[in-house]
Amino acid sequence: MSFIPGQPVTAVVQRIEILKLRDGDNLILGFSIGGGIDQDPSQNPFSEDKADKGIYVTRVSEGGPAEVAGLRVGDKIMQVNGWDMTMVTHDQARKRLTKKKEDVVRLLISRKSLEEVVRQSMMQR
Amino acid sequence: MFCRNQTSRATVARGSALEMEIRRGKFRQSVFMETPQDSDIQKKIDYEIRMREGACKLLAACSQRDQALEASKSLLTCNARIMAYMSELQRMKEAQVMQRVARRSSDAGPMDDRSPCKGKVAISDLRIPLMWKDTEYFKNKGELHRCAVFCLLQLGGEIFDTDMVMVDRTLTDICFDNTIVFNEAAPGFELRVELYSCCSEDDCSAGSTPRKLASKLSSSLGRSAGKKMRASLEPGACSPTSNGGGATILLPVPSVPGPKYHLLAHTTLNLSHVQDSFRTHDLTITGNEECSYWLPLYGSVCCRLAAQPHCMTQQMMSGCLRVKLGGEPQGWTNVYGVLKGTNLFCYHQKEDMEANVEPVLTIGINKETRIRAAEKDPQSKAQNICITNQYGGEEVTHTLSADSREDTQRWMEAFWQQFYDMSQWRQCCDDLMKIELPSPRKPAIVTPKQGSLYHEMVIDTSDDIGTVTDILTRRMEEFELRTQLGSPPHWMSLFEEDPPRSPLNHQRLPPRSPSPHLHGRPPRSPRLLSSNASLTSDSDSPSSISPCFRQAWSPDSSSSLSSRFRPRTLSLDAKLSTLRGRGYGGYRCSCQPPVAGSVSPRPAQTGLSCSSSTSSSSSSEGSNSQESELGFSRPSNARRSLRNLRAKLDPRNWLQSQV
């Protein structure tokens, strides 16, 4: 999903709604993220374009709220509850996901396989 | 101004003739001072003054720009240290006076409150991202605008500087690889990070203004003026500049020609910024685009700030105890208890603890623990101490008893102190953060220009085949990693010494004995091999991207594969050079036994053994790089030690956070 700076980004996205799980004082979502504009993008094993500084899902804990909602490892998070996640630092991303007042996060994620599916279905016509 | 009575304290006015005489060593400072701490600081001041004089002389004498920059940097650091020591000295004198005043007026003053334990604070892997714009290209056409930068870190009275880094348009971040450890830090510490930069092109000449200013200020200051000066010297407000600007100069500053550093940005970190992983902090940028020392900073700094309070690393209390489990009336066991960190370890006997035997019982002492002194047991003389913890949903109570009243009192005091320390150090007491002591400097390979690998890969006609085959070999290795094929592509047979076999052949012996063929052609191969050694050692350096990428990608086979990287490169090139010598000039090669140089593979092999061991340890963790917990669960011991290894290998990990 490479993009040209200055041009609008088009991507095939899926909506995922994750209900946070309460564990004592903490609300957990059950996945880990990596990436950010302050991180080194070439170390991202999930991105296609090694200059992509977006936020990627690096780990999904089994049976957790994220897995139940349909999040998969390698997904790129585009938006969280309406906030953009393509141009944020790692810490900003983490904060947007872990707001204590929000019980549910609605993510827009993009995945390579989704694009494949769309392309396949378009080709079949 | 002062009396010669030794029991009274003497005020030595700054910049006065007396001070000059003292500095020149005519009088021992101890004649006027009495406390040992004063003389301690005085010794440090003297040392720094001598260093400063040396730096000035060096600055005046050196001709090369690099040397001048280094000397100027040490000059600035010495100045900063002198300021800090002098302000501390002044503070101590003030405290002494206050004490005397309090004693004289028989005013007891406030009782000493419990003071928290000190700790070690370490900052490492500073990285400051840059944000070059197109205008940079147009402003500096032709030549590369370079700046020399370094960081000055100040905590309490300790000041350290990082190494100097040359920055130009080709860099995206300023990275300082040093780990700086401050040893005695209170929980309320303020770590001031200052970034100094100096333009590396023009020769800045010192004007005569600094001298005049300095001489004006060097006249003696009264006590109130000195207090004001000291207030301006408080950590966080002072930015020592060696060009004499501002009112912070108290000593006559020798104005030296040479490069001058200017403060470019600063920030202050404290306990709330401490975390066991990398974090990003905001920088306050001073200076603007017009300055010669300007660099386009993104506005933040990434670093790892870790703290180890002494309550976590040292034994706070130890002694003999008796433990009763649960509610049994009769089950008293004699143990040797050691309070350290978040646990009270109970060993059978003291020797067990020294022998690192597992403790019989470990009682957690953390924020949720409740400790109280129980009613007096009619059988024993002393009170019992009850420690209650919540394990899961259950409450577990351990009852302890010391031998005597005083012991009980001392244990309770130790527990209270531990709780107080934990409340002061907050998140540092959840888990022990690893701090690495900076290892003794290894002679690093100094590259003349800080550029990418392309700058260093000199491709001239005689080395043509060597470098191209290097590129090919590296590409091939990455290709293997990506696909993990069972059989190599057909062109790989060119690079095999033996008949082609599976790339995932494990446990190939790295050390290769020099083959007798080498002796036949000594003049050519050593030169080629040495150039290869330098190239491979470049890829050895942790700052290159590809090894890290490899580690992230292939968790299982990286150890075996990385152990195969370097020998193949060397033998390949040696082989091709022999072919060129025979006049073949092509890639077709006959299978020959590997020709390994006797000299160069050995350093590569020692590097090899290091890298294979480290990559195997990193490969055991899979593709997870550092994770930061958000207070959700405590990482197990195994993960902690793995994390230490990871942190050691790859200081600029790709950060992952659990949400």
PDB file of N, CA and C in Angstrom, chain B residues 621 635-646:
ATOM      1  N   GLU B 621      13.629 -15.604  20.353  1.00  0.00           N
ATOM      2  CA  GLU B 621      12.452 -14.860  20.764  1.00  0.00           C
ATOM      3  C   GLU B 621      11.477 -14.701  19.638  1.00  0.00           C
ATOM      4  N   PRO B 635       5.921  -9.047  33.420  1.00  0.00           N
ATOM      5  CA  PRO B 635       6.619 -10.001  32.558  1.00  0.00           C
ATOM      6  C   PRO B 635       7.365 -11.012  33.387  1.00  0.00           C
ATOM      7  N   SER B 636       7.468 -12.212  32.886  1.00  0.00           N
ATOM      8  CA  SER B 636       8.139 -13.256  33.647  1.00  0.00           C
ATOM      9  C   SER B 636       9.641 -13.029  33.595  1.00  0.00           C
ATOM     10  N   ASN B 637      10.351 -13.771  34.414  1.00  0.00           N
ATOM     11  CA  ASN B 637      11.804 -13.590  34.473  1.00  0.00           C
ATOM     12  C   ASN B 637      12.449 -13.919  33.152  1.00  0.00           C
ATOM     13  N   ALA B 638      11.932 -14.955  32.501  1.00  0.00           N
ATOM     14  CA  ALA B 638      12.550 -15.374  31.246  1.00  0.00           C
ATOM     15  C   ALA B 638      12.428 -14.268  30.215  1.00  0.00           C
ATOM     16  N   ARG B 639      11.248 -13.680  30.173  1.00  0.00           N
ATOM     17  CA  ARG B 639      11.072 -12.633  29.163  1.00  0.00           C
ATOM     18  C   ARG B 639      11.926 -11.427  29.498  1.00  0.00           C
ATOM     19  N   ARG B 640      12.139 -11.199  30.771  1.00  0.00           N
ATOM     20  CA  ARG B 640      12.942 -10.053  31.144  1.00  0.00           C
ATOM     21  C   ARG B 640      14.374 -10.234  30.681  1.00  0.00           C
ATOM     22  N   SER B 641      14.911 -11.435  30.890  1.00  0.00           N
ATOM     23  CA  SER B 641      16.294 -11.625  30.485  1.00  0.00           C
ATOM     24  C   SER B 641      16.411 -11.610  28.975  1.00  0.00           C
ATOM     25  N   LEU B 642      15.408 -12.126  28.307  1.00  0.00           N
ATOM     26  CA  LEU B 642      15.445 -12.062  26.850  1.00  0.00           C
ATOM     27  C   LEU B 642      15.378 -10.621  26.394  1.00  0.00           C
ATOM     28  N   ARG B 643      14.570  -9.864  27.100  1.00  0.00           N
ATOM     29  CA  ARG B 643      14.436  -8.467  26.714  1.00  0.00           C
ATOM     30  C   ARG B 643      15.775  -7.743  26.891  1.00  0.00           C
ATOM     31  N   ASN B 644      16.502  -8.118  27.932  1.00  0.00           N
ATOM     32  CA  ASN B 644      17.807  -7.495  28.129  1.00  0.00           C
ATOM     33  C   ASN B 644      18.717  -7.805  26.961  1.00  0.00           C
ATOM     34  N   LEU B 645      18.691  -9.065  26.531  1.00  0.00           N
ATOM     35  CA  LEU B 645      19.531  -9.429  25.406  1.00  0.00           C
ATOM     36  C   LEU B 645      19.139  -8.643  24.171  1.00  0.00           C
ATOM     37  N   ARG B 646      17.864  -8.543  23.975  1.00  0.00           N
ATOM     38  CA  ARG B 646      17.382  -7.806  22.823  1.00  0.00           C
ATOM     39  C   ARG B 646      17.828  -6.359  22.892  1.00  0.00           C
TER      40      ARG B 646
END
